[in-house]
Coordinates of C-alpha atoms in Angstrom, one line a residue:
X1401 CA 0.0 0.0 0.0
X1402 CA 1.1 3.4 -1.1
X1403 CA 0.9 6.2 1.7
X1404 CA 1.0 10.0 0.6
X1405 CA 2.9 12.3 2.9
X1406 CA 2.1 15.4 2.6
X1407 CA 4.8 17.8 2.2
X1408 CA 6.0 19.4 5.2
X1409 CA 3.8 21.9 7.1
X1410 CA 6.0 24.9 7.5
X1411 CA 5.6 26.9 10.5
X1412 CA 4.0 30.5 10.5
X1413 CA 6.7 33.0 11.0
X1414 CA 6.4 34.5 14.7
X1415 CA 5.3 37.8 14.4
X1416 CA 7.8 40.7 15.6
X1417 CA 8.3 42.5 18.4
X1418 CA 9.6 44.9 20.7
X1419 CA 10.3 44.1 24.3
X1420 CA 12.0 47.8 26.0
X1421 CA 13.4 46.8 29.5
X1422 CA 13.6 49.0 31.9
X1423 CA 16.7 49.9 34.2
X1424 CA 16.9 49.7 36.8
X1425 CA 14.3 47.1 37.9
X1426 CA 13.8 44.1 40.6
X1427 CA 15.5 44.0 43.6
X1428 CA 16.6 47.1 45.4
X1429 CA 19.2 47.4 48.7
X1430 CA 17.1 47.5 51.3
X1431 CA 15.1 43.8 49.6
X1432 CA 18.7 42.4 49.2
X1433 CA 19.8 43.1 52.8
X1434 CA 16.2 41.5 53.9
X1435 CA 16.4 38.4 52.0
X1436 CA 20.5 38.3 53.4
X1437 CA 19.5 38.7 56.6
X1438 CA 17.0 36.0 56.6
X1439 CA 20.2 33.3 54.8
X1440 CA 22.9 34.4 57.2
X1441 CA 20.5 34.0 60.5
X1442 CA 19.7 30.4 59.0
X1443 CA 23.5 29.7 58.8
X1444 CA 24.3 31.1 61.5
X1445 CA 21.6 29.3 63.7
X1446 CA 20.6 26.5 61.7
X1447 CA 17.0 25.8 60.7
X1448 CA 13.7 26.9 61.8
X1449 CA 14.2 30.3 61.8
X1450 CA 10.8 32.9 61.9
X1451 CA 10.1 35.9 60.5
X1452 CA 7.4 38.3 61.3
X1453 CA 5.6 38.5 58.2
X1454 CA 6.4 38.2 54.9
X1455 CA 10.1 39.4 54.7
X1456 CA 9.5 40.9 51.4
X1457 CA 6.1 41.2 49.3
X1458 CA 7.0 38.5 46.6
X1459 CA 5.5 34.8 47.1
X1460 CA 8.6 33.3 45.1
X1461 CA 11.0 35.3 47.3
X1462 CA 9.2 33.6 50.3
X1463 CA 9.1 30.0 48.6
X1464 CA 12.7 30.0 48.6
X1465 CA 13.3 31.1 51.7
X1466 CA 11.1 28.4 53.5
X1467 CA 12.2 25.7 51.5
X1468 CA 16.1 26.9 53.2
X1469 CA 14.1 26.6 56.4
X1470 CA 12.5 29.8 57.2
X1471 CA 9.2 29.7 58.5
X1472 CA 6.8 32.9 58.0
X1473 CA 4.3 34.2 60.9
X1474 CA 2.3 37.3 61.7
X1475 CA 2.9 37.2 65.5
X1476 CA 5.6 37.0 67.8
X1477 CA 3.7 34.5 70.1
X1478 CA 3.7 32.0 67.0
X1479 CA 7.5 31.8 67.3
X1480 CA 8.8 29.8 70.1
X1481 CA 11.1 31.7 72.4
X1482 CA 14.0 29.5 71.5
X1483 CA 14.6 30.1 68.2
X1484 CA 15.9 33.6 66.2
X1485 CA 13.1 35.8 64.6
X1486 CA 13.7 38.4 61.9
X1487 CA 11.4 41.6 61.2
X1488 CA 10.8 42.1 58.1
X1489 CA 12.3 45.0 55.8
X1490 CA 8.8 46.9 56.2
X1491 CA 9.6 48.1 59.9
X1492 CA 7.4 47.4 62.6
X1493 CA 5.9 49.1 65.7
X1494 CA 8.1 49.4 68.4
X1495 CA 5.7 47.3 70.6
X1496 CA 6.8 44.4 68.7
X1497 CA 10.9 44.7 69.6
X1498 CA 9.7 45.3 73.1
X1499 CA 8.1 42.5 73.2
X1500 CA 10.9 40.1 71.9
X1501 CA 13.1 41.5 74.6
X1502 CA 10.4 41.1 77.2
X1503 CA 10.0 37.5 76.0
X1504 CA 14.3 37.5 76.0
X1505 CA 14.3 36.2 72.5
X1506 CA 16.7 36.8 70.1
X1507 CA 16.1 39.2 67.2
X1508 CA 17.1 41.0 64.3
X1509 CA 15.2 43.6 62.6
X1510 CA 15.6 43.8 58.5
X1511 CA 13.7 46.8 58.4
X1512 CA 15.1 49.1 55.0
X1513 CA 17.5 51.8 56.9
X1514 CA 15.4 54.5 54.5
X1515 CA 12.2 53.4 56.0
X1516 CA 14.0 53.6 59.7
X1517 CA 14.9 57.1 58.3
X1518 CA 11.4 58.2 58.4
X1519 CA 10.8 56.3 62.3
X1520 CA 13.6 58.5 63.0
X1521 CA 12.1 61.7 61.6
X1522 CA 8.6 60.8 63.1
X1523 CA 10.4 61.0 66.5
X1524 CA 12.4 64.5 65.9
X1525 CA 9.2 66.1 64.5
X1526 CA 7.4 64.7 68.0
X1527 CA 9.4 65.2 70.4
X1528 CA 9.7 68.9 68.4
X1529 CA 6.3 69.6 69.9
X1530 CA 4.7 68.9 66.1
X1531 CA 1.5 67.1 65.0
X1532 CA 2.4 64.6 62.2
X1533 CA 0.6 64.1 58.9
X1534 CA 1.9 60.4 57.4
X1535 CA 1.2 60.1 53.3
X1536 CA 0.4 56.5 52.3
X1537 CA -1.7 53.7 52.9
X1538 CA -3.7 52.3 55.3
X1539 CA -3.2 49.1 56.3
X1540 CA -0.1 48.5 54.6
X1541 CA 3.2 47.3 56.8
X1542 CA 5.1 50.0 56.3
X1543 CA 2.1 52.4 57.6
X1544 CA 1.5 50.0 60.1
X1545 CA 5.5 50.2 61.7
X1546 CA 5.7 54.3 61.1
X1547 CA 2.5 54.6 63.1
X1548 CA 3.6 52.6 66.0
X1549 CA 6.4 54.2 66.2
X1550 CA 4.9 57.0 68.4
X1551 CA 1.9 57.0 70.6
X1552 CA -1.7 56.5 69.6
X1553 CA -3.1 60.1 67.9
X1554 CA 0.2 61.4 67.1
X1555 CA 0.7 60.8 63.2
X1556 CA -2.7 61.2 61.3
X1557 CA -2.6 58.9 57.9
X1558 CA -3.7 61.2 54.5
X1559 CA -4.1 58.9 51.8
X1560 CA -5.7 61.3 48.7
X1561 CA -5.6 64.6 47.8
X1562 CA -9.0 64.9 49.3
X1563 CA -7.7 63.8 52.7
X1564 CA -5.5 66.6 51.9
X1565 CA -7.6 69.0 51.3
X1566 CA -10.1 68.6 54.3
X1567 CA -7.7 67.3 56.8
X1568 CA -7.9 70.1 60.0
X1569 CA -4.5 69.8 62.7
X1570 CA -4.9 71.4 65.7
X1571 CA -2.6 73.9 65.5
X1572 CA -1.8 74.8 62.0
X1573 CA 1.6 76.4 63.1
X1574 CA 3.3 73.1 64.4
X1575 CA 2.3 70.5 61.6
X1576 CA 5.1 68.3 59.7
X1577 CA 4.6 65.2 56.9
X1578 CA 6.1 62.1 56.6
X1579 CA 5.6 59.6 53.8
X1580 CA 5.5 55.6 53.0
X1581 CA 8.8 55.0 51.1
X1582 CA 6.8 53.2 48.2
X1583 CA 4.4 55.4 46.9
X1584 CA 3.9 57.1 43.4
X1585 CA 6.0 59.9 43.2
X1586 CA 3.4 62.0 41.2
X1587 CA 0.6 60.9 43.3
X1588 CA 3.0 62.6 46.3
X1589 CA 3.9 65.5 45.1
X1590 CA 0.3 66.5 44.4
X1591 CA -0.6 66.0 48.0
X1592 CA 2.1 67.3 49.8
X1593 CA 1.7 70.8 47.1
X1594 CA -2.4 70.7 49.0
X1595 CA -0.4 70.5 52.2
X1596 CA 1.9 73.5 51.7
X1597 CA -0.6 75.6 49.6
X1598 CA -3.1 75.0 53.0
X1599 CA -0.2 75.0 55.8
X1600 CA 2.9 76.9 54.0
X1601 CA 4.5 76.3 57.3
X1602 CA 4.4 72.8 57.2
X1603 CA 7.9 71.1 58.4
X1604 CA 9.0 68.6 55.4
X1605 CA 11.5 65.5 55.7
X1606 CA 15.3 66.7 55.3
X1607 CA 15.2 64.5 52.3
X1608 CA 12.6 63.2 50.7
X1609 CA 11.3 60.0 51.8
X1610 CA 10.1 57.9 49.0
X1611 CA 13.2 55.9 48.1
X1612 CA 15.9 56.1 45.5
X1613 CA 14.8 52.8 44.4
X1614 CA 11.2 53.8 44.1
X1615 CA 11.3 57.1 41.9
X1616 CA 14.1 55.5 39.8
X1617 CA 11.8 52.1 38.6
X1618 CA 8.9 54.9 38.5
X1619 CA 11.5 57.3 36.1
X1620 CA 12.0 54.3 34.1
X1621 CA 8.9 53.5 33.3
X1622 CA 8.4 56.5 32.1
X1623 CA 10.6 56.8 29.7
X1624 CA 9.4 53.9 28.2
X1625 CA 5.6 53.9 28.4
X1626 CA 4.9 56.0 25.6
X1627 CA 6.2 53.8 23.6
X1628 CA 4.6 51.2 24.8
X1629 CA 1.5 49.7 23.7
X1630 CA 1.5 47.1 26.9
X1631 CA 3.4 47.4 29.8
X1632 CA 3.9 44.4 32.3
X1633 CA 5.3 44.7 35.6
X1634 CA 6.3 41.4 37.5
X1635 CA 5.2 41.7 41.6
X1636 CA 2.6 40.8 44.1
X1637 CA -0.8 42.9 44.7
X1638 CA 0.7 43.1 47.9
X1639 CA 3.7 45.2 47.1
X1640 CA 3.1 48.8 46.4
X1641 CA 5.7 49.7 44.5
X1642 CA 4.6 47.2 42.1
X1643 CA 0.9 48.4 42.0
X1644 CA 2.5 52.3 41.6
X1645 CA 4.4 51.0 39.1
X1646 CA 1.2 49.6 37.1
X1647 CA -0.6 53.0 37.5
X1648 CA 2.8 55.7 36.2
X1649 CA 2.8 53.6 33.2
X1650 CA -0.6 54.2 32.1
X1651 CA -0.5 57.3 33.0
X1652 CA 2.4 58.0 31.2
X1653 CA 0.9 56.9 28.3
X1654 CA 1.1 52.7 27.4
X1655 CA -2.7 51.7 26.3
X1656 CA -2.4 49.0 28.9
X1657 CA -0.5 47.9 31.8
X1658 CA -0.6 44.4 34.0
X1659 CA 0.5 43.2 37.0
X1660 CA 1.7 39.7 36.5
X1661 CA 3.5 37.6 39.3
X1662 CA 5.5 35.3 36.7
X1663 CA 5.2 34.8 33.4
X1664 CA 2.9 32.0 34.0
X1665 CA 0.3 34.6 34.7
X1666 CA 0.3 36.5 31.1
X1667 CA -3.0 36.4 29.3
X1668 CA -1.4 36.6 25.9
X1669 CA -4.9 37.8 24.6
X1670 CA -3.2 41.0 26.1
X1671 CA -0.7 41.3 23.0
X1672 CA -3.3 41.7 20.1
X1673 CA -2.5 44.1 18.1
X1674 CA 0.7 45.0 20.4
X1675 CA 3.8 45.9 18.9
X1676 CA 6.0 47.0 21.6
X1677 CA 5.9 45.8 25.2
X1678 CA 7.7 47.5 27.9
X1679 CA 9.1 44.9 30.7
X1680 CA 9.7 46.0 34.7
X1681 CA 9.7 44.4 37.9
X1682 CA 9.2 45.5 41.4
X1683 CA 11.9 46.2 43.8
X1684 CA 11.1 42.9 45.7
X1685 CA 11.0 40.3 42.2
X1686 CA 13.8 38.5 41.5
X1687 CA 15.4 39.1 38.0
X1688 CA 15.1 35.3 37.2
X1689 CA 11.2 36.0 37.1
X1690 CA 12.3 38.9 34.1
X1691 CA 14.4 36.5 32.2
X1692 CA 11.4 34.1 32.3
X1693 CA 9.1 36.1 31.0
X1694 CA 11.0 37.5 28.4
X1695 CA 12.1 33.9 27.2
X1696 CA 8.1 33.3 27.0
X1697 CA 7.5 36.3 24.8
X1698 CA 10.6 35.1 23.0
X1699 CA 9.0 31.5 22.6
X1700 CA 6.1 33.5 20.7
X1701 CA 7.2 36.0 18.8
X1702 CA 10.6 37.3 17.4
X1703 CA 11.4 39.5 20.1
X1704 CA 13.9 42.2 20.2
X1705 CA 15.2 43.2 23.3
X1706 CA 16.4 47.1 24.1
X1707 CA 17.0 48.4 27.7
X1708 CA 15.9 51.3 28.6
X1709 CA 18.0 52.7 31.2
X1710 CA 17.5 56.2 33.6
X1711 CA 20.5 55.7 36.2
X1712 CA 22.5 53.3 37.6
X1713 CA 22.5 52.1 41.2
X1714 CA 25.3 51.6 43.4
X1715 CA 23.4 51.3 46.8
X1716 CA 24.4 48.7 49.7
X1717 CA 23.0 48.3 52.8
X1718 CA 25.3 46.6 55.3
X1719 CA 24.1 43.3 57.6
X1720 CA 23.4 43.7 60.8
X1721 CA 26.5 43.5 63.4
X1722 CA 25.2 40.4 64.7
X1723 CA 24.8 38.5 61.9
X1724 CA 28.5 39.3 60.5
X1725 CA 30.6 38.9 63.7

């Protein structure tokens, strides 16, 4: 019996693209030193160690970690007082150190030195004799530490620009701001102009306190969303940075931008008709997460790849003494 083939089936060309990186992206210092902390205090005391929440906001970050032997809790009476527990790099309120050295356990606190730079501003303004407006978000970590960091009714949260507008101090002439470290710069600078416009003797930080890392994966998204006809930013819902990063670029002009946590979460219904797609990651996703959803783009169309770089960072945050003695 004669069988036919037929003649081979050639393979529709991928279609191309553009995929602009941005630089810099992923991991910043103070997520670095965190996720170093947590490896050293396993080496140096050996397996469980706990942490008081999520060390940083990304689930793969955490994965890794437990699998070395960290285990993640909420509370300091889920750890048993024999064994190390880290704080994690979002700060916490200062009941919770109290309360480790109360229980005599041993700590270490991974909270980002530029978020302890606005505990430590908090304090000056109140011990200064001035009421204390905090811009961010409620319920977030970071919110949650800078507000225990002083008693109850001393730092009033603002989170909009209507907050801003209506909010009333009780004495108009001693009033200072603080921010959250990780919020959008834009968004900011709107609220803390209502601020000064309303109380133009407002005290403001020495420096400002949303972080080097935050404006510069902001700046670079920015330069690239314009071009963009999608923009994709690997992190978790949980992590703000990552949700502020979402929001710049479609406000700085991509038709649509997603917040994926790996590449296993594209919709690639999402690239019809897209040409260009601009590629970030939040300052607690690892940059193996980048290269594999860039190789998954690759695997579909013929991808070009062009980084987009603002600046370059140099910052290091040192370990703890403990952990390097």
């Amino acid at each position: 019996m004669r069988v036919n083939f037929a003649p081979e089936a050639r393979l529709p060309e991928k279609r191309p693209i553009s995929i602009l990186l941005a630089a810099p992206r992923g991991f910043c210092a103070g997520v670095d030193r965190a996720i170093q902390i947590v490896e050293q205090a396993i080496r140096k005391w050996g397996a469980p160690v706990y942490v008081r929440h999520e060390i940083v906001h990304n689930r793969h970050v955490v994965e890794r970690l437990e699998a070395l032997g960290a285990v993640f809790v909420e509370e300091l009476d889920e750890c048993p007082l024999d064994r190390p527990v880290i704080f994690s790099a979002h700060g916490v309120p200062k009941s919770v150190p109290a309360e480790a050295r109360q229980r005599e356990m041993i700590y270490v606190d991974a909270t980002c030195p530029l978020v302890s730079k606005v505990h430590v501003e908090a304090e000056r303004h109140f011990n200064a004799g001035r009421e204390i407006v905090l811009i961010g978000h409620a319920g977030h970590p970071e919110v949650i530490g800078t507000m225990g960091q002083l008693p109850a009714g001393a730092i009033t949260l603002l989170e909009t620009v209507e907050d801003a507008e209506n909010f009333q101090p009780g004495d108009p002439s001693k009033l200072s701001f603080v921010t959250q470290t990780t919020l959008s710069v834009d968004d900011t600078a709107e609220m803390v102009a209502v601020l000064q416009r309303r109380f133009p003797g407002i005290a403001a930080p020495h420096k400002e306190d949303i972080c080097y890392a935050t404006t510069n994966r902001q700046d670079a998204v920015k330069a690239m969303a314009e071009q963009a006809d999608l923009v994709l930013v690997i992190g978790s819902p949980k992590s703000s940075n990552s949700v502020r990063l979402v929001e710049v670029a479609k406000r700085a002009g991509a038709r649509d931008g997603q917040l994926v946590a790996s590449a296993d979460d594209v919709d690639w219904a999402w690239f019809v008709d897209v040409r260009t797609v601009g590629v970030t990651a939040g300052a607690s996703a690892p940059e193996d997460l980048v290269e594999d959803l860039i190789a998954a783009i690759a695997a579909r169309f013929d991808a070009n790849v062009e980084e987009v770089r603002v600046t370059k960072e140099d910052v290091v945050f040192k370990l703890p003494r403990a952990l390097v003695e």
